[in-house]
JSON list of C-alpha atoms in Angstrom, two decimals:
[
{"chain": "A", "resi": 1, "resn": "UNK", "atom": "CA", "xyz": [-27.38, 29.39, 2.64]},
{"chain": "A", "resi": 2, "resn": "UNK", "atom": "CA", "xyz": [-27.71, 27.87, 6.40]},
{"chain": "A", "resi": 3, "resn": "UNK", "atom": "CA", "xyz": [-26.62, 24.29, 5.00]},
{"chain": "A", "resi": 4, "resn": "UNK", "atom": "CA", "xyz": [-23.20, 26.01, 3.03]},
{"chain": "A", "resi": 5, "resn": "UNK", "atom": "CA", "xyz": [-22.31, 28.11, 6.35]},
{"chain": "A", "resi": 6, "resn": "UNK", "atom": "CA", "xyz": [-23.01, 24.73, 8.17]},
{"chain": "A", "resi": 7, "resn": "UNK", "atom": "CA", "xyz": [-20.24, 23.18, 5.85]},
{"chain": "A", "resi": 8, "resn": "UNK", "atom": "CA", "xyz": [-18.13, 25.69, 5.63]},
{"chain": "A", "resi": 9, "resn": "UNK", "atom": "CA", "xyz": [-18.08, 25.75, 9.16]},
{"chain": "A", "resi": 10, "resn": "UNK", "atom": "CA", "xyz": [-17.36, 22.23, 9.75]},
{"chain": "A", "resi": 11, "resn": "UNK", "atom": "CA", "xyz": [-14.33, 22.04, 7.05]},
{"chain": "A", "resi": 12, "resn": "UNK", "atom": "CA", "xyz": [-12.98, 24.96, 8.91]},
{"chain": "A", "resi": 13, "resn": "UNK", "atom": "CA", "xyz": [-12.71, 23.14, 12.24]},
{"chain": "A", "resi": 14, "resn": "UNK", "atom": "CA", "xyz": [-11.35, 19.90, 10.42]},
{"chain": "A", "resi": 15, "resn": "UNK", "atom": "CA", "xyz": [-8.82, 22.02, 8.90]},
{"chain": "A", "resi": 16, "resn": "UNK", "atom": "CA", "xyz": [-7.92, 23.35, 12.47]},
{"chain": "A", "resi": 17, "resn": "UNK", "atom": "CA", "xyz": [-7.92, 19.89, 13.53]},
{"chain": "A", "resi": 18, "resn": "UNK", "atom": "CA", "xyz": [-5.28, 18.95, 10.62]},
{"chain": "A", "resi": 19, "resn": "UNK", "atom": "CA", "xyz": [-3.13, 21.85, 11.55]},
{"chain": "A", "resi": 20, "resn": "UNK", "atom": "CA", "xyz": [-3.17, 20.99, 15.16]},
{"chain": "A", "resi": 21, "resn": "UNK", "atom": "CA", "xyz": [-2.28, 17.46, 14.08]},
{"chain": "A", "resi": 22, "resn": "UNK", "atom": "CA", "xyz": [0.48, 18.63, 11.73]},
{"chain": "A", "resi": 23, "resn": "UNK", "atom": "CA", "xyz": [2.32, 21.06, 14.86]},
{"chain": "A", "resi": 24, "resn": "UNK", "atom": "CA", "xyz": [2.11, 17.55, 16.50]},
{"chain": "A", "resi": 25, "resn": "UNK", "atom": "CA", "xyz": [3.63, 15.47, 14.55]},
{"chain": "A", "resi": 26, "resn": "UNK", "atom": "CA", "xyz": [6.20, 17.60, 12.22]},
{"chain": "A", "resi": 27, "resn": "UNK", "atom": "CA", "xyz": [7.80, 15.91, 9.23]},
{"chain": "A", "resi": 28, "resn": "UNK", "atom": "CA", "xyz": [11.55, 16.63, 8.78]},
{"chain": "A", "resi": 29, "resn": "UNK", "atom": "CA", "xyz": [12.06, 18.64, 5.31]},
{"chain": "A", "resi": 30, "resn": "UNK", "atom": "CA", "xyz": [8.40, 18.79, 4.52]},
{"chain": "A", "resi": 31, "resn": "UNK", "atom": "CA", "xyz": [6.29, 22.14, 3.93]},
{"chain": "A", "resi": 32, "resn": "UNK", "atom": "CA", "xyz": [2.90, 21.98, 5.61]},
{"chain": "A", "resi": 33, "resn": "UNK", "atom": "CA", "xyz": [1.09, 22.60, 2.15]},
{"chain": "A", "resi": 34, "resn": "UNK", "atom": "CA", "xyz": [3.24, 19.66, 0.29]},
{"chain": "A", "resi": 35, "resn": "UNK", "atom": "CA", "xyz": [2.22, 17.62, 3.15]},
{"chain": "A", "resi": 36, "resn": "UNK", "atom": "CA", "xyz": [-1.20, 18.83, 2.84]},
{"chain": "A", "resi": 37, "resn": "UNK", "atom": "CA", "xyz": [-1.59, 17.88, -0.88]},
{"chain": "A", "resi": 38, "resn": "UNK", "atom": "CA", "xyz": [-0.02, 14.44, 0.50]},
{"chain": "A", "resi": 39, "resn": "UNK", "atom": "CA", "xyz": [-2.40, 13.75, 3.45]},
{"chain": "A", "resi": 40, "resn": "UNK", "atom": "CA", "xyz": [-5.65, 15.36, 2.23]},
{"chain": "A", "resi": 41, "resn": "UNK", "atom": "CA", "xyz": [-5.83, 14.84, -1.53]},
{"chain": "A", "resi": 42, "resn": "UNK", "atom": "CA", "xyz": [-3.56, 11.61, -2.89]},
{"chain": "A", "resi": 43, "resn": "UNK", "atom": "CA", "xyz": [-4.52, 9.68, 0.82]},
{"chain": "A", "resi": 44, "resn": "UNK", "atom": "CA", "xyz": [-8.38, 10.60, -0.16]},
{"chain": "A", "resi": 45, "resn": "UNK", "atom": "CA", "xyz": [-7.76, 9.95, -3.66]},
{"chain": "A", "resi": 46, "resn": "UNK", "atom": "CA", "xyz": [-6.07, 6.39, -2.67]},
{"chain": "A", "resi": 47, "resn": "UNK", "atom": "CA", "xyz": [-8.26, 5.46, 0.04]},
{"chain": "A", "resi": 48, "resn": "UNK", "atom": "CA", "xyz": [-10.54, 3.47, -2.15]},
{"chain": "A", "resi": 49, "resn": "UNK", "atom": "CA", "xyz": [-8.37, 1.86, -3.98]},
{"chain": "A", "resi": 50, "resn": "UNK", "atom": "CA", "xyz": [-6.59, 0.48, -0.90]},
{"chain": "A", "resi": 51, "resn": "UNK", "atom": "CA", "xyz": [-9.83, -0.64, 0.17]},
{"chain": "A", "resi": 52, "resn": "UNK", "atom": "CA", "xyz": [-10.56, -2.41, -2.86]},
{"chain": "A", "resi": 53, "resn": "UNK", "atom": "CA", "xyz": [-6.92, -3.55, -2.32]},
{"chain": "A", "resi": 54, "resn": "UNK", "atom": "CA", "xyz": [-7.49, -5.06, 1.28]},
{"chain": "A", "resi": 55, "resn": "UNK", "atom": "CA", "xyz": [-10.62, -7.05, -0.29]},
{"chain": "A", "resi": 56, "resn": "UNK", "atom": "CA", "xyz": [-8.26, -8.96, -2.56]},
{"chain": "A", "resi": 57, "resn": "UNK", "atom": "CA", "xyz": [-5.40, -11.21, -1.61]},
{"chain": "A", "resi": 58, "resn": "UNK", "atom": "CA", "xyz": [-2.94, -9.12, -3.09]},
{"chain": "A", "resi": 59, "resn": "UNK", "atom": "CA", "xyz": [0.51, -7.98, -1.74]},
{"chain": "A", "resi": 60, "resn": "UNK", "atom": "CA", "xyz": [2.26, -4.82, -1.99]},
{"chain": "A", "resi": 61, "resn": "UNK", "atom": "CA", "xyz": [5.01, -2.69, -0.55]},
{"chain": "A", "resi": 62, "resn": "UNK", "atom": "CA", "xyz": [4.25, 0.67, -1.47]},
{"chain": "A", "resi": 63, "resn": "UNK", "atom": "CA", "xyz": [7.39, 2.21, -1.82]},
{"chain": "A", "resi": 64, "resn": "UNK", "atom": "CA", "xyz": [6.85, 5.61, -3.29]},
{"chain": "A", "resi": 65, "resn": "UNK", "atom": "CA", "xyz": [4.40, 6.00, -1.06]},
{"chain": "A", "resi": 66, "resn": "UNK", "atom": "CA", "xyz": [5.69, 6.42, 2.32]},
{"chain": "A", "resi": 67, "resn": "UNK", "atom": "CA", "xyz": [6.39, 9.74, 4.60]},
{"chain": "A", "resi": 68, "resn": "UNK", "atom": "CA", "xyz": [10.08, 9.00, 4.42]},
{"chain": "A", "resi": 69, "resn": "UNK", "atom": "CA", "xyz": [10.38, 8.97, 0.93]},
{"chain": "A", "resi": 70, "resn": "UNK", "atom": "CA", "xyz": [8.30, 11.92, 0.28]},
{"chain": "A", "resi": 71, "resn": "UNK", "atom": "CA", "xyz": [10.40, 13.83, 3.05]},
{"chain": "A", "resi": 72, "resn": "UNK", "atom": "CA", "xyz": [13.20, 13.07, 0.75]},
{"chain": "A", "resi": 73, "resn": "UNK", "atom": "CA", "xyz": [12.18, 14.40, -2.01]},
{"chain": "A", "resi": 74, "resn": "UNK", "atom": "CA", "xyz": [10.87, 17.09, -0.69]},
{"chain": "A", "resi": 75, "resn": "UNK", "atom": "CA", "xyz": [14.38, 18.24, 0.92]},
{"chain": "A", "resi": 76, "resn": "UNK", "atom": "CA", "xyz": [15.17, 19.58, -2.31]},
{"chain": "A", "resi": 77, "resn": "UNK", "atom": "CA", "xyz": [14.93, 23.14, -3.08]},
{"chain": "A", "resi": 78, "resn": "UNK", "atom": "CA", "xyz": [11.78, 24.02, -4.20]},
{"chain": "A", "resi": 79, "resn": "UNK", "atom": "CA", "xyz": [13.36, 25.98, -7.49]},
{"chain": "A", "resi": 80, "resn": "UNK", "atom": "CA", "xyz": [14.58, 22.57, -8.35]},
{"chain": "A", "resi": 81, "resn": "UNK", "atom": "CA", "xyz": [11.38, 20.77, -7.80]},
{"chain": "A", "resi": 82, "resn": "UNK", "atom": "CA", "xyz": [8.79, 22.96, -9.97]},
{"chain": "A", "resi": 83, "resn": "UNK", "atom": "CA", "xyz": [10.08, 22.19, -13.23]},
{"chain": "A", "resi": 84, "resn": "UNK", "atom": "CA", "xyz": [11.14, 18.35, -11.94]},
{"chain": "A", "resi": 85, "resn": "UNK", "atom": "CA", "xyz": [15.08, 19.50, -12.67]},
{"chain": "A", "resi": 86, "resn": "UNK", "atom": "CA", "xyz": [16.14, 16.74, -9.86]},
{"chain": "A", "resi": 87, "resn": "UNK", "atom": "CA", "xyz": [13.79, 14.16, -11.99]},
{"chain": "A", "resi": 88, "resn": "UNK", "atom": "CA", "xyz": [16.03, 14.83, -14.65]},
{"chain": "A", "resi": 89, "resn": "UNK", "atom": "CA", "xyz": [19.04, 15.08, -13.34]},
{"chain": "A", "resi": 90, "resn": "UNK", "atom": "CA", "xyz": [18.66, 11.48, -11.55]},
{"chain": "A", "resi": 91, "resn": "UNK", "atom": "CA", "xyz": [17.51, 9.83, -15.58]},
{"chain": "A", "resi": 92, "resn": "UNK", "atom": "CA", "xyz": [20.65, 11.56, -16.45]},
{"chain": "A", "resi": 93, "resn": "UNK", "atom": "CA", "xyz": [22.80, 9.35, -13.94]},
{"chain": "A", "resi": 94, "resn": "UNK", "atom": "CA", "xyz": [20.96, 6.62, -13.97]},
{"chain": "A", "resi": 95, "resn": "UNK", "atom": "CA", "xyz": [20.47, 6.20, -17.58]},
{"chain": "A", "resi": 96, "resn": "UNK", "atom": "CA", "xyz": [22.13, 8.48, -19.68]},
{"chain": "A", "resi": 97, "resn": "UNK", "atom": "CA", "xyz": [21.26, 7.62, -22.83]},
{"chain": "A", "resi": 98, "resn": "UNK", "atom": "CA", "xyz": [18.11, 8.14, -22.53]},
{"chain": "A", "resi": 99, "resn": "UNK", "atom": "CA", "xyz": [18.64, 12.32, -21.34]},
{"chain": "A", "resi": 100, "resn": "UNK", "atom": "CA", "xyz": [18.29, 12.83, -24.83]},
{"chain": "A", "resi": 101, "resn": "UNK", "atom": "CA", "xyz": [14.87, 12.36, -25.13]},
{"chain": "A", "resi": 102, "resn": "UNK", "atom": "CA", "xyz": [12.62, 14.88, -24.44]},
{"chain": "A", "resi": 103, "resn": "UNK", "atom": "CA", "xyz": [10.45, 14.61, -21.07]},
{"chain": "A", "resi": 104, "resn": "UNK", "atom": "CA", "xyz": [6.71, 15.59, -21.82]},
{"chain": "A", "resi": 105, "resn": "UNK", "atom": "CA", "xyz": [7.01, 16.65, -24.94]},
{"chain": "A", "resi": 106, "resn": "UNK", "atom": "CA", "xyz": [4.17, 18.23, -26.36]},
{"chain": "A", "resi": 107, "resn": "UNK", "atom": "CA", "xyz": [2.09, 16.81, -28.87]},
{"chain": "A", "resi": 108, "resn": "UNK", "atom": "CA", "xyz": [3.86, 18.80, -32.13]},
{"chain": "A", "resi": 109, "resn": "UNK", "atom": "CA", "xyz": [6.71, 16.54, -30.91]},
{"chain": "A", "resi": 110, "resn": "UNK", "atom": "CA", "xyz": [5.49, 13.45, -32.28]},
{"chain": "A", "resi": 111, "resn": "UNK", "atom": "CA", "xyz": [2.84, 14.93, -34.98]},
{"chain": "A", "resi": 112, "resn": "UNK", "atom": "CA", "xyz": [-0.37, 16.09, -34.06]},
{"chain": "A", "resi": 113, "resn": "UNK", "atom": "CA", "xyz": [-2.28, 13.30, -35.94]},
{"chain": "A", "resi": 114, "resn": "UNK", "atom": "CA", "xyz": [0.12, 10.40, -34.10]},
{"chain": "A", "resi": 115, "resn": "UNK", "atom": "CA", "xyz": [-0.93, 11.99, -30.82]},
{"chain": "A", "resi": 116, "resn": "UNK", "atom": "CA", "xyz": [-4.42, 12.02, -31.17]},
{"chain": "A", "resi": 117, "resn": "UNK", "atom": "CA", "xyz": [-3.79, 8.21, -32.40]},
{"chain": "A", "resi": 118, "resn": "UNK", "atom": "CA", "xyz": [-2.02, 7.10, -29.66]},
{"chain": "A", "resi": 119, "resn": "UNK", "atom": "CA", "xyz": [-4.56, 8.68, -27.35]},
{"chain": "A", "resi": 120, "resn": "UNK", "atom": "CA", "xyz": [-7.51, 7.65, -28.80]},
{"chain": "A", "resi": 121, "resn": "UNK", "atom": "CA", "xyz": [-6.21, 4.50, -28.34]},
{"chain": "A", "resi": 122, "resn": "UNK", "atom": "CA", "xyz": [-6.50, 4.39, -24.67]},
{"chain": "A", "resi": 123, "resn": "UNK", "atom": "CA", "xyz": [-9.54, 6.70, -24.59]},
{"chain": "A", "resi": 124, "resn": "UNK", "atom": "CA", "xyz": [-12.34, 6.06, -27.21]},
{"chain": "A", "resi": 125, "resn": "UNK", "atom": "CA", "xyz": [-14.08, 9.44, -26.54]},
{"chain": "A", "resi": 126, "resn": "UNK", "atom": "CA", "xyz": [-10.90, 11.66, -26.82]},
{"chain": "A", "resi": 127, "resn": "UNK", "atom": "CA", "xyz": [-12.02, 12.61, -30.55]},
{"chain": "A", "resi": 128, "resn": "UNK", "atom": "CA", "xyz": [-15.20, 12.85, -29.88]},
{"chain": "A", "resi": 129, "resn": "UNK", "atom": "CA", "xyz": [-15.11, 15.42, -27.05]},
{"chain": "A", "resi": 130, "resn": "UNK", "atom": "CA", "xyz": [-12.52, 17.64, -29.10]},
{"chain": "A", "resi": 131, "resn": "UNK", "atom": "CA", "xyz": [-15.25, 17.96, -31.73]},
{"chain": "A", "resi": 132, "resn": "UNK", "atom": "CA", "xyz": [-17.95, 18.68, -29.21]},
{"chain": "A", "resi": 133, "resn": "UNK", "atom": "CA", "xyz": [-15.49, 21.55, -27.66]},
{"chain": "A", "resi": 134, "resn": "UNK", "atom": "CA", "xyz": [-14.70, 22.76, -31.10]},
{"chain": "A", "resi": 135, "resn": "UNK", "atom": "CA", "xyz": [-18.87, 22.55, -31.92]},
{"chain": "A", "resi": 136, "resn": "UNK", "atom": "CA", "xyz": [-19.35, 24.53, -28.62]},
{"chain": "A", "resi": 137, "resn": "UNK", "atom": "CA", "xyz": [-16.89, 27.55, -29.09]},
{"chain": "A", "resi": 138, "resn": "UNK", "atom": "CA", "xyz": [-18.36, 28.46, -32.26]}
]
């Protein structure tokens, strides 16, 4: 219990730190809990891929991810952005014959059996764990 207050206690004063940070150095259009998914989870997440990234001679502009950008996107209205409306709406100018097509459709779109084809395709233990769930809720 001593070594869970002990962490508890030190996330707590690196969230402080974070916030304190944050009333520093605002971003124009960007919620404090958008930027904290940005910052805290997708930086961690990336972190060691860009380190395996500056151990290779590779170059890269990473466009998408940069504050502006984000900022950007996150100007629009948040109605807008839960349901990705303004993803649609900018496939429907830039390519509008595609708007047809249905974005993440669900599997019963293409066929159950096609779906589990096309994903066992790039994951070898996709049947295999839906039969072990199935096994396991009987």
């Amino acid at each position: 219990m001593c070594q869970l207050r002990k962490s508890c206690s030190s996330a707590i004063a690196g969230m402080r730190q974070w916030l304190e940070w944050v009333k520093q150095t605002p971003q124009a259009h960007m919620d404090w809990r958008d930027r904290f998914y940005i910052e805290q989870r997708l930086a961690g997440w990336q972190s060691s891929k860009e380190q395996l990234y500056d151990l290779s001679n590779i170059q890269r502009i990473p466009i998408v991810n940069a504050a502006r950008t984000y900022a950007l996107m996150l100007s629009i209205a948040e109605n807008r952005r839960l349901n990705a409306k303004y993803q649609l709406d900018l496939i429907s100018q830039a390519v509008p014959q595609i708007s047809c097509y249905p974005c993440n459709p669900s599997d019963e779109y293409f066929g159950k059996l096609r779906a589990m084809i096309i994903k066992s395709s790039y994951d070898p233990l996709y049947i295999p764990r839906i039969v072990a769930r199935k096994l396991r809720s009987r």
